[in-house]
PDB file of N, CA and C in Angstrom:
ATOM      1  N   UNK X   1       9.997  -8.489  12.765  1.00  0.00           N
ATOM      2  CA  UNK X   1       9.249  -7.873  11.743  1.00  0.00           C
ATOM      3  C   UNK X   1       9.931  -6.515  11.084  1.00  0.00           C
ATOM      4  N   UNK X   2      10.133  -6.233   9.935  1.00  0.00           N
ATOM      5  CA  UNK X   2      10.596  -4.975   9.701  1.00  0.00           C
ATOM      6  C   UNK X   2       9.754  -3.978   9.759  1.00  0.00           C
ATOM      7  N   UNK X   3      10.417  -2.860   9.818  1.00  0.00           N
ATOM      8  CA  UNK X   3       9.523  -1.507   9.879  1.00  0.00           C
ATOM      9  C   UNK X   3       8.823  -1.408   8.483  1.00  0.00           C
ATOM     10  N   UNK X   4       9.552  -1.956   7.474  1.00  0.00           N
ATOM     11  CA  UNK X   4       9.295  -1.801   6.165  1.00  0.00           C
ATOM     12  C   UNK X   4       7.790  -2.256   5.630  1.00  0.00           C
ATOM     13  N   UNK X   5       7.744  -3.586   6.461  1.00  0.00           N
ATOM     14  CA  UNK X   5       6.517  -4.565   5.969  1.00  0.00           C
ATOM     15  C   UNK X   5       5.408  -3.752   7.014  1.00  0.00           C
ATOM     16  N   UNK X   6       5.636  -3.412   7.973  1.00  0.00           N
ATOM     17  CA  UNK X   6       4.374  -2.891   8.886  1.00  0.00           C
ATOM     18  C   UNK X   6       3.683  -1.558   8.058  1.00  0.00           C
ATOM     19  N   UNK X   7       4.636  -0.602   7.590  1.00  0.00           N
ATOM     20  CA  UNK X   7       4.349   0.555   6.963  1.00  0.00           C
ATOM     21  C   UNK X   7       3.733  -0.064   5.456  1.00  0.00           C
ATOM     22  N   UNK X   8       4.367  -0.875   4.793  1.00  0.00           N
ATOM     23  CA  UNK X   8       3.770  -1.470   3.488  1.00  0.00           C
ATOM     24  C   UNK X   8       2.258  -1.717   3.619  1.00  0.00           C
ATOM     25  N   UNK X   9       2.173  -2.837   4.447  1.00  0.00           N
ATOM     26  CA  UNK X   9       0.644  -3.150   5.129  1.00  0.00           C
ATOM     27  C   UNK X   9      -0.149  -1.642   4.990  1.00  0.00           C
ATOM     28  N   UNK X  10       0.246  -1.060   6.200  1.00  0.00           N
ATOM     29  CA  UNK X  10      -0.340   0.047   6.163  1.00  0.00           C
ATOM     30  C   UNK X  10      -0.979   1.160   4.932  1.00  0.00           C
ATOM     31  N   UNK X  11      -0.211   0.945   4.093  1.00  0.00           N
ATOM     32  CA  UNK X  11       0.027   1.845   3.079  1.00  0.00           C
ATOM     33  C   UNK X  11      -1.191   1.217   1.900  1.00  0.00           C
ATOM     34  N   UNK X  12      -1.096  -0.615   2.034  1.00  0.00           N
ATOM     35  CA  UNK X  12      -1.863  -1.302   1.277  1.00  0.00           C
ATOM     36  C   UNK X  12      -3.363  -1.054   1.412  1.00  0.00           C
ATOM     37  N   UNK X  13      -3.778  -1.091   3.025  1.00  0.00           N
ATOM     38  CA  UNK X  13      -5.126  -0.751   3.355  1.00  0.00           C
ATOM     39  C   UNK X  13      -5.750   0.743   2.993  1.00  0.00           C
ATOM     40  N   UNK X  14      -4.605   1.629   3.328  1.00  0.00           N
ATOM     41  CA  UNK X  14      -4.681   3.065   2.970  1.00  0.00           C
ATOM     42  C   UNK X  14      -5.276   2.933   1.354  1.00  0.00           C
ATOM     43  N   UNK X  15      -4.493   2.132   0.320  1.00  0.00           N
ATOM     44  CA  UNK X  15      -4.836   2.509  -0.890  1.00  0.00           C
ATOM     45  C   UNK X  15      -6.256   1.924  -1.044  1.00  0.00           C
ATOM     46  N   UNK X  16      -6.330   0.811  -0.511  1.00  0.00           N
ATOM     47  CA  UNK X  16      -7.871  -0.141  -0.314  1.00  0.00           C
ATOM     48  C   UNK X  16      -8.641   0.687  -0.179  1.00  0.00           C
ATOM     49  N   UNK X  17      -8.809   1.598   0.725  1.00  0.00           N
ATOM     50  CA  UNK X  17      -9.766   2.348   1.564  1.00  0.00           C
ATOM     51  C   UNK X  17     -10.143   3.253   0.478  1.00  0.00           C
ATOM     52  N   UNK X  18      -9.100   4.017  -0.035  1.00  0.00           N
ATOM     53  CA  UNK X  18      -9.309   5.074  -1.210  1.00  0.00           C
ATOM     54  C   UNK X  18      -9.648   4.857  -2.319  1.00  0.00           C
ATOM     55  N   UNK X  19      -9.122   3.807  -2.848  1.00  0.00           N
ATOM     56  CA  UNK X  19      -9.738   3.084  -4.106  1.00  0.00           C
ATOM     57  C   UNK X  19     -11.141   2.673  -4.094  1.00  0.00           C
ATOM     58  N   UNK X  20     -11.792   2.517  -2.575  1.00  0.00           N
ATOM     59  CA  UNK X  20     -13.129   2.271  -2.629  1.00  0.00           C
ATOM     60  C   UNK X  20     -13.744   3.295  -2.632  1.00  0.00           C
ATOM     61  N   UNK X  21     -13.552   4.317  -1.859  1.00  0.00           N
ATOM     62  CA  UNK X  21     -13.945   5.417  -1.800  1.00  0.00           C
ATOM     63  C   UNK X  21     -14.322   6.373  -3.265  1.00  0.00           C
ATOM     64  N   UNK X  22     -13.214   6.033  -4.097  1.00  0.00           N
ATOM     65  CA  UNK X  22     -13.495   6.676  -5.242  1.00  0.00           C
ATOM     66  C   UNK X  22     -14.137   6.183  -6.085  1.00  0.00           C
ATOM     67  N   UNK X  23     -14.308   4.594  -6.114  1.00  0.00           N
ATOM     68  CA  UNK X  23     -15.519   3.753  -6.863  1.00  0.00           C
ATOM     69  C   UNK X  23     -16.870   4.440  -6.237  1.00  0.00           C
ATOM     70  N   UNK X  24     -16.707   4.694  -5.127  1.00  0.00           N
ATOM     71  CA  UNK X  24     -18.415   5.004  -4.481  1.00  0.00           C
ATOM     72  C   UNK X  24     -18.881   6.356  -4.922  1.00  0.00           C
ATOM     73  N   UNK X  25     -17.963   7.196  -4.797  1.00  0.00           N
ATOM     74  CA  UNK X  25     -18.250   8.554  -5.307  1.00  0.00           C
ATOM     75  C   UNK X  25     -17.985   8.879  -6.742  1.00  0.00           C
ATOM     76  N   UNK X  26     -17.285   8.093  -7.211  1.00  0.00           N
ATOM     77  CA  UNK X  26     -17.120   8.168  -9.012  1.00  0.00           C
ATOM     78  C   UNK X  26     -15.904   9.045  -9.133  1.00  0.00           C
ATOM     79  N   UNK X  27     -15.188   9.070  -8.260  1.00  0.00           N
ATOM     80  CA  UNK X  27     -13.825  10.124  -8.256  1.00  0.00           C
ATOM     81  C   UNK X  27     -12.766   9.137  -8.923  1.00  0.00           C
ATOM     82  N   UNK X  28     -12.477   9.433 -10.333  1.00  0.00           N
ATOM     83  CA  UNK X  28     -11.216   8.601 -11.127  1.00  0.00           C
ATOM     84  C   UNK X  28      -9.844   9.057 -10.521  1.00  0.00           C
ATOM     85  N   UNK X  29      -9.760  10.068 -10.065  1.00  0.00           N
ATOM     86  CA  UNK X  29      -8.406  10.633  -9.335  1.00  0.00           C
ATOM     87  C   UNK X  29      -8.543   9.807  -8.015  1.00  0.00           C
ATOM     88  N   UNK X  30      -9.399   9.794  -6.960  1.00  0.00           N
ATOM     89  CA  UNK X  30      -9.031   9.163  -5.688  1.00  0.00           C
ATOM     90  C   UNK X  30      -9.148   7.486  -6.153  1.00  0.00           C
ATOM     91  N   UNK X  31      -9.664   6.966  -7.031  1.00  0.00           N
ATOM     92  CA  UNK X  31      -9.514   5.952  -7.463  1.00  0.00           C
ATOM     93  C   UNK X  31      -8.201   5.398  -7.860  1.00  0.00           C
ATOM     94  N   UNK X  32      -7.299   6.224  -8.570  1.00  0.00           N
ATOM     95  CA  UNK X  32      -6.072   5.877  -9.287  1.00  0.00           C
ATOM     96  C   UNK X  32      -5.166   6.338  -7.947  1.00  0.00           C
ATOM     97  N   UNK X  33      -5.233   7.161  -7.182  1.00  0.00           N
ATOM     98  CA  UNK X  33      -4.273   7.419  -6.064  1.00  0.00           C
ATOM     99  C   UNK X  33      -4.329   6.321  -5.166  1.00  0.00           C
ATOM    100  N   UNK X  34      -5.717   5.452  -4.758  1.00  0.00           N
ATOM    101  CA  UNK X  34      -5.849   4.209  -3.818  1.00  0.00           C
ATOM    102  C   UNK X  34      -4.972   3.151  -4.710  1.00  0.00           C
ATOM    103  N   UNK X  35      -4.911   2.978  -5.681  1.00  0.00           N
ATOM    104  CA  UNK X  35      -4.166   1.931  -6.649  1.00  0.00           C
ATOM    105  C   UNK X  35      -2.882   2.088  -6.623  1.00  0.00           C
ATOM    106  N   UNK X  36      -2.177   3.396  -6.466  1.00  0.00           N
ATOM    107  CA  UNK X  36      -0.873   3.815  -6.757  1.00  0.00           C
ATOM    108  C   UNK X  36      -0.535   3.405  -5.002  1.00  0.00           C
ATOM    109  N   UNK X  37      -1.239   3.828  -4.169  1.00  0.00           N
ATOM    110  CA  UNK X  37      -0.931   3.773  -2.550  1.00  0.00           C
ATOM    111  C   UNK X  37      -0.690   2.006  -2.315  1.00  0.00           C
ATOM    112  N   UNK X  38      -1.779   1.429  -3.072  1.00  0.00           N
ATOM    113  CA  UNK X  38      -1.499   0.088  -2.416  1.00  0.00           C
ATOM    114  C   UNK X  38      -0.488  -0.667  -3.599  1.00  0.00           C
ATOM    115  N   UNK X  39       0.053  -0.100  -4.812  1.00  0.00           N
ATOM    116  CA  UNK X  39       1.114  -0.663  -5.501  1.00  0.00           C
ATOM    117  C   UNK X  39       2.376  -0.377  -4.259  1.00  0.00           C
ATOM    118  N   UNK X  40       2.383   0.702  -3.998  1.00  0.00           N
ATOM    119  CA  UNK X  40       3.907   1.690  -3.267  1.00  0.00           C
ATOM    120  C   UNK X  40       3.818   0.610  -2.019  1.00  0.00           C
ATOM    121  N   UNK X  41       2.493   0.171  -1.431  1.00  0.00           N
ATOM    122  CA  UNK X  41       2.709  -0.710  -0.033  1.00  0.00           C
ATOM    123  C   UNK X  41       3.221  -1.722  -0.274  1.00  0.00           C
ATOM    124  N   UNK X  42       2.680  -2.376  -1.530  1.00  0.00           N
ATOM    125  CA  UNK X  42       3.051  -3.965  -1.529  1.00  0.00           C
ATOM    126  C   UNK X  42       4.927  -3.880  -2.154  1.00  0.00           C
ATOM    127  N   UNK X  43       5.266  -2.709  -2.668  1.00  0.00           N
ATOM    128  CA  UNK X  43       6.778  -2.563  -3.020  1.00  0.00           C
ATOM    129  C   UNK X  43       7.582  -2.637  -1.324  1.00  0.00           C
ATOM    130  N   UNK X  44       6.924  -1.711  -0.656  1.00  0.00           N
ATOM    131  CA  UNK X  44       7.678  -1.870   0.342  1.00  0.00           C
ATOM    132  C   UNK X  44       7.287  -3.013   1.383  1.00  0.00           C
ATOM    133  N   UNK X  45       6.592  -3.470   1.485  1.00  0.00           N
ATOM    134  CA  UNK X  45       6.175  -4.587   2.056  1.00  0.00           C
ATOM    135  C   UNK X  45       7.181  -5.860   1.812  1.00  0.00           C
ATOM    136  N   UNK X  46       7.355  -5.873   0.117  1.00  0.00           N
ATOM    137  CA  UNK X  46       8.456  -6.897  -0.129  1.00  0.00           C
ATOM    138  C   UNK X  46       9.848  -6.599   0.106  1.00  0.00           C
ATOM    139  N   UNK X  47      10.038  -5.266  -0.021  1.00  0.00           N
ATOM    140  CA  UNK X  47      11.544  -4.860   0.401  1.00  0.00           C
ATOM    141  C   UNK X  47      11.636  -5.193   1.921  1.00  0.00           C
ATOM    142  N   UNK X  48      10.837  -4.936   3.136  1.00  0.00           N
ATOM    143  CA  UNK X  48      10.888  -5.622   4.236  1.00  0.00           C
ATOM    144  C   UNK X  48      10.935  -6.947   4.460  1.00  0.00           C
ATOM    145  N   UNK X  49       9.948  -7.843   3.651  1.00  0.00           N
ATOM    146  CA  UNK X  49      10.032  -9.253   3.653  1.00  0.00           C
ATOM    147  C   UNK X  49      11.619  -9.988   3.119  1.00  0.00           C
ATOM    148  N   UNK X  50      12.400  -9.215   2.191  1.00  0.00           N
ATOM    149  CA  UNK X  50      13.500  -9.368   1.667  1.00  0.00           C
ATOM    150  C   UNK X  50      14.607  -8.924   3.087  1.00  0.00           C
ATOM    151  N   UNK X  51      14.310  -7.892   3.779  1.00  0.00           N
ATOM    152  CA  UNK X  51      15.349  -7.937   4.776  1.00  0.00           C
ATOM    153  C   UNK X  51      15.118  -8.541   5.728  1.00  0.00           C
ATOM    154  N   UNK X  52      13.921  -8.956   5.894  1.00  0.00           N
ATOM    155  CA  UNK X  52      13.637 -10.356   6.868  1.00  0.00           C
ATOM    156  C   UNK X  52      14.593 -11.330   6.628  1.00  0.00           C
ATOM    157  N   UNK X  53      14.415 -11.941   5.469  1.00  0.00           N
ATOM    158  CA  UNK X  53      14.785 -12.976   4.510  1.00  0.00           C
ATOM    159  C   UNK X  53      16.284 -13.091   4.970  1.00  0.00           C
ATOM    160  N   UNK X  54      17.115 -11.568   5.003  1.00  0.00           N
ATOM    161  CA  UNK X  54      18.775 -11.605   5.075  1.00  0.00           C
ATOM    162  C   UNK X  54      19.056 -11.792   6.701  1.00  0.00           C
ATOM    163  N   UNK X  55      18.154 -11.280   7.576  1.00  0.00           N
ATOM    164  CA  UNK X  55      18.358 -11.538   8.882  1.00  0.00           C
ATOM    165  C   UNK X  55      18.740 -12.810   9.080  1.00  0.00           C
TER     166      UNK X  55
END
């Protein structure tokens, strides 16, 4: 498994937590940061999957 897949999955989880915390606390900024972290994690995970497919 590629390092990017692991790091991407971790970012997605972090993003989910941040987004949920933002919703609970009513912080739109934290919620938006969580969504951005999730998106970045998905992209990084996709890159890792592509690298694994090439191998």
